[in-house]
Amino acid sequence: MADETELGRRLAELAESAKGRAVPIAAYRVRARGNQRLRRRRTALATVVASLAAALVAGGLALAGSARVPEPAAVTPVPTPSPFVRPSPAPGEEYASELGYVYGAVAEGDTVRVTVQQLRGVIQGTASPTGVVHTLTLPRATLVEARRLSGGRPADLQLGQLIGRLADGPRWMFRIDYDSEGRVESLREAG
């Protein structure tokens, strides 16, 4: 009997000690999910910190690299100079002439804007282009000495009267007379 009492007492002690150690299954799962969330949060935080550190390092390197290379100075674009140079009269002459096709005439109020394709001298009835094309804005009353444009008879016309005929492409060849100040004095039909 004493053994039975001893056995009962030991079983009671064992049951008492097991009570403190036994964890219900639901509590175990809750604790496991909490630990899992904590690990995920720590991993995400470590990833964010690593990304931020990498971005700061890359930005610092970019700034350090750009500090060494001087930026180009702000330059105002300069328009390319036109290859056209107004002819000037030789000493003792009143006018200097330019040979060219005159076309693309457009009326602009009291003026006429024309395009001039510069030509080299006429050789055996043909002229060769120089590659220089420029525009002139002339008064409507600019004198034009014409022959073919006036029906085959020499005539003095005004540029304003020829706008329609000079509106097309390069067809009419003229000598353009410039005075010593670079102003156009007249156009003379050539060729």
Short mmCIF file of C-alpha atoms in Angstrom, two decimals:
data_model
loop_
_atom_site.label_atom_id
_atom_site.label_comp_id
_atom_site.label_asym_id
_atom_site.label_seq_id
_atom_site.Cartn_x
_atom_site.Cartn_y
_atom_site.Cartn_z
CA MET A 1 0.00 0.00 0.00
CA ALA A 2 2.70 2.21 0.66
CA ASP A 3 3.78 1.60 -2.87
CA GLU A 4 0.40 2.57 -4.15
CA THR A 5 0.42 5.76 -2.15
CA GLU A 6 3.85 6.51 -3.37
CA LEU A 7 2.76 5.83 -6.95
CA GLY A 8 -0.33 8.05 -6.58
CA ARG A 9 1.72 10.86 -5.18
CA ARG A 10 4.25 10.63 -8.01
CA LEU A 11 1.52 10.54 -10.62
CA ALA A 12 -0.03 13.64 -9.05
CA GLU A 13 3.33 15.41 -9.14
CA LEU A 14 3.86 14.36 -12.74
CA ALA A 15 0.40 15.61 -13.70
CA GLU A 16 1.09 18.91 -11.88
CA SER A 17 4.41 19.44 -13.66
CA ALA A 18 2.91 18.49 -17.05
CA LYS A 19 0.17 21.09 -16.63
CA GLY A 20 2.68 23.93 -16.72
CA ARG A 21 4.45 22.45 -19.71
CA ALA A 22 1.55 21.33 -21.85
CA VAL A 23 0.55 23.94 -24.49
CA PRO A 24 -2.76 23.72 -26.25
CA ILE A 25 -2.46 23.35 -30.06
CA ALA A 26 -4.27 26.65 -30.82
CA ALA A 27 -1.84 28.66 -28.70
CA TYR A 28 1.10 27.00 -30.47
CA ARG A 29 -0.22 27.97 -33.89
CA VAL A 30 -0.85 31.59 -32.82
CA ARG A 31 2.71 31.84 -31.53
CA ALA A 32 4.10 30.29 -34.74
CA ARG A 33 2.19 32.76 -36.95
CA GLY A 34 3.40 35.66 -34.82
CA ASN A 35 7.02 34.50 -35.18
CA GLN A 36 6.54 34.07 -38.92
CA ARG A 37 5.17 37.64 -39.26
CA LEU A 38 8.06 38.96 -37.21
CA ARG A 39 10.59 37.21 -39.51
CA ARG A 40 8.85 38.61 -42.63
CA ARG A 41 8.82 42.13 -41.18
CA ARG A 42 12.53 41.91 -40.34
CA THR A 43 13.32 40.61 -43.86
CA ALA A 44 11.31 43.42 -45.48
CA LEU A 45 12.95 46.01 -43.28
CA ALA A 46 16.42 44.65 -44.13
CA THR A 47 15.55 44.75 -47.87
CA VAL A 48 14.33 48.35 -47.66
CA VAL A 49 17.42 49.43 -45.75
CA ALA A 50 19.71 47.67 -48.25
CA SER A 51 17.88 49.28 -51.22
CA LEU A 52 18.04 52.71 -49.63
CA ALA A 53 21.75 52.31 -48.91
CA ALA A 54 22.40 51.22 -52.51
CA ALA A 55 20.43 54.21 -53.87
CA LEU A 56 22.35 56.61 -51.65
CA VAL A 57 25.68 55.14 -52.73
CA ALA A 58 24.70 55.29 -56.44
CA GLY A 59 23.45 58.88 -56.07
CA GLY A 60 26.61 59.90 -54.24
CA LEU A 61 28.76 58.34 -56.95
CA ALA A 62 26.75 60.10 -59.65
CA LEU A 63 27.14 63.44 -57.90
CA ALA A 64 30.81 62.86 -57.29
CA GLY A 65 31.32 61.90 -60.93
CA SER A 66 29.43 64.93 -62.22
CA ALA A 67 31.40 67.23 -59.95
CA ARG A 68 34.60 66.19 -61.71
CA VAL A 69 33.30 66.77 -65.25
CA PRO A 70 32.64 70.46 -65.94
CA GLU A 71 29.32 71.18 -67.59
CA PRO A 72 29.49 72.79 -71.00
CA ALA A 73 29.00 76.52 -70.92
CA ALA A 74 25.61 77.79 -72.00
CA VAL A 75 26.17 79.02 -75.52
CA THR A 76 23.63 80.96 -77.46
CA PRO A 77 23.34 79.29 -80.86
CA VAL A 78 24.77 81.50 -83.55
CA PRO A 79 23.04 81.26 -86.89
CA THR A 80 25.34 80.10 -89.61
CA PRO A 81 26.40 83.03 -91.72
CA SER A 82 24.92 83.17 -95.16
CA PRO A 83 27.48 82.60 -97.90
CA PHE A 84 25.90 85.51 -99.77
CA VAL A 85 28.05 88.63 -99.88
CA ARG A 86 26.52 91.73 -101.42
CA PRO A 87 28.62 92.86 -104.33
CA SER A 88 30.13 96.32 -104.03
CA PRO A 89 31.02 98.58 -106.95
CA ALA A 90 34.63 98.72 -108.06
CA PRO A 91 36.37 102.09 -107.71
CA GLY A 92 34.97 104.53 -110.23
CA GLU A 93 31.82 102.46 -110.90
CA GLU A 94 28.33 103.37 -109.77
CA TYR A 95 26.90 99.85 -109.42
CA ALA A 96 27.97 96.23 -108.91
CA SER A 97 25.93 93.37 -110.34
CA GLU A 98 24.93 89.90 -109.23
CA LEU A 99 23.67 87.35 -111.74
CA GLY A 100 20.92 85.02 -110.57
CA TYR A 101 17.55 83.41 -111.04
CA VAL A 102 14.84 85.51 -109.37
CA TYR A 103 11.74 83.57 -108.31
CA GLY A 104 9.31 82.92 -105.45
CA ALA A 105 7.98 86.49 -105.48
CA VAL A 106 5.57 87.20 -102.61
CA ALA A 107 3.87 90.54 -102.01
CA GLU A 108 4.18 91.82 -98.44
CA GLY A 109 2.42 95.17 -98.24
CA ASP A 110 4.52 97.79 -100.06
CA THR A 111 7.39 95.33 -100.57
CA VAL A 112 8.06 92.17 -102.54
CA ARG A 113 10.14 89.30 -101.16
CA VAL A 114 12.03 87.32 -103.83
CA THR A 115 14.44 84.41 -103.74
CA VAL A 116 17.69 84.70 -105.68
CA GLN A 117 19.72 81.69 -106.79
CA GLN A 118 23.15 83.11 -107.55
CA LEU A 119 24.77 82.11 -110.87
CA ARG A 120 28.23 82.22 -112.40
CA GLY A 121 28.61 84.02 -115.73
CA VAL A 122 26.71 82.92 -118.79
CA ILE A 123 28.82 80.72 -121.07
CA GLN A 124 27.29 79.83 -124.45
CA GLY A 125 23.79 80.70 -123.20
CA THR A 126 23.93 78.65 -119.97
CA ALA A 127 24.76 79.72 -116.44
CA SER A 128 26.00 77.53 -113.63
CA PRO A 129 24.66 77.89 -110.06
CA THR A 130 27.12 78.85 -107.31
CA GLY A 131 25.09 77.12 -104.60
CA VAL A 132 24.26 80.43 -102.89
CA VAL A 133 20.55 81.13 -102.44
CA HIS A 134 19.30 84.20 -100.57
CA THR A 135 16.20 86.35 -100.28
CA LEU A 136 15.73 90.02 -100.96
CA THR A 137 12.91 92.26 -99.78
CA LEU A 138 12.50 95.07 -102.27
CA PRO A 139 10.05 97.96 -102.71
CA ARG A 140 7.23 97.26 -105.20
CA ALA A 141 8.47 100.24 -107.24
CA THR A 142 11.92 98.71 -107.86
CA LEU A 143 12.82 99.24 -111.53
CA VAL A 144 12.94 96.13 -113.73
CA GLU A 145 14.40 96.32 -117.25
CA ALA A 146 12.65 93.50 -119.11
CA ARG A 147 12.52 92.08 -122.61
CA ARG A 148 11.03 88.54 -122.56
CA LEU A 149 8.85 89.36 -119.55
CA SER A 150 7.32 92.28 -121.48
CA GLY A 151 6.51 90.28 -124.61
CA GLY A 152 9.82 90.65 -126.49
CA ARG A 153 10.00 94.47 -126.46
CA PRO A 154 12.42 96.26 -124.12
CA ALA A 155 10.42 97.93 -121.36
CA ASP A 156 10.90 99.42 -117.91
CA LEU A 157 8.48 97.83 -115.41
CA GLN A 158 8.04 97.88 -111.65
CA LEU A 159 8.69 94.75 -109.59
CA GLY A 160 5.12 94.91 -108.24
CA GLN A 161 3.82 94.32 -111.80
CA LEU A 162 5.76 91.04 -112.14
CA ILE A 163 4.82 89.26 -108.91
CA GLY A 164 2.63 86.70 -110.70
CA ARG A 165 5.28 85.89 -113.34
CA LEU A 166 8.12 85.65 -110.77
CA ALA A 167 6.15 83.55 -108.27
CA ASP A 168 7.16 80.22 -109.86
CA GLY A 169 10.47 78.42 -109.59
CA PRO A 170 13.83 79.50 -111.10
CA ARG A 171 13.05 80.54 -114.67
CA TRP A 172 13.88 84.22 -115.08
CA MET A 173 17.54 85.26 -115.03
CA PHE A 174 18.40 88.81 -113.90
CA ARG A 175 21.37 91.01 -113.22
CA ILE A 176 20.73 92.65 -109.86
CA ASP A 177 22.43 96.05 -109.52
CA TYR A 178 23.66 97.12 -106.06
CA ASP A 179 24.81 100.61 -105.12
CA SER A 180 27.80 101.38 -102.88
CA GLU A 181 25.62 101.03 -99.74
CA GLY A 182 24.41 97.54 -100.70
CA ARG A 183 20.90 98.61 -101.77
CA VAL A 184 19.29 97.10 -104.87
CA GLU A 185 18.83 99.81 -107.48
CA SER A 186 17.38 97.75 -110.34
CA LEU A 187 16.93 94.35 -111.91
CA ARG A 188 17.90 93.79 -115.54
CA GLU A 189 16.67 90.75 -117.42
CA ALA A 190 19.63 88.69 -118.63
CA GLY A 191 19.94 85.86 -121.13
#
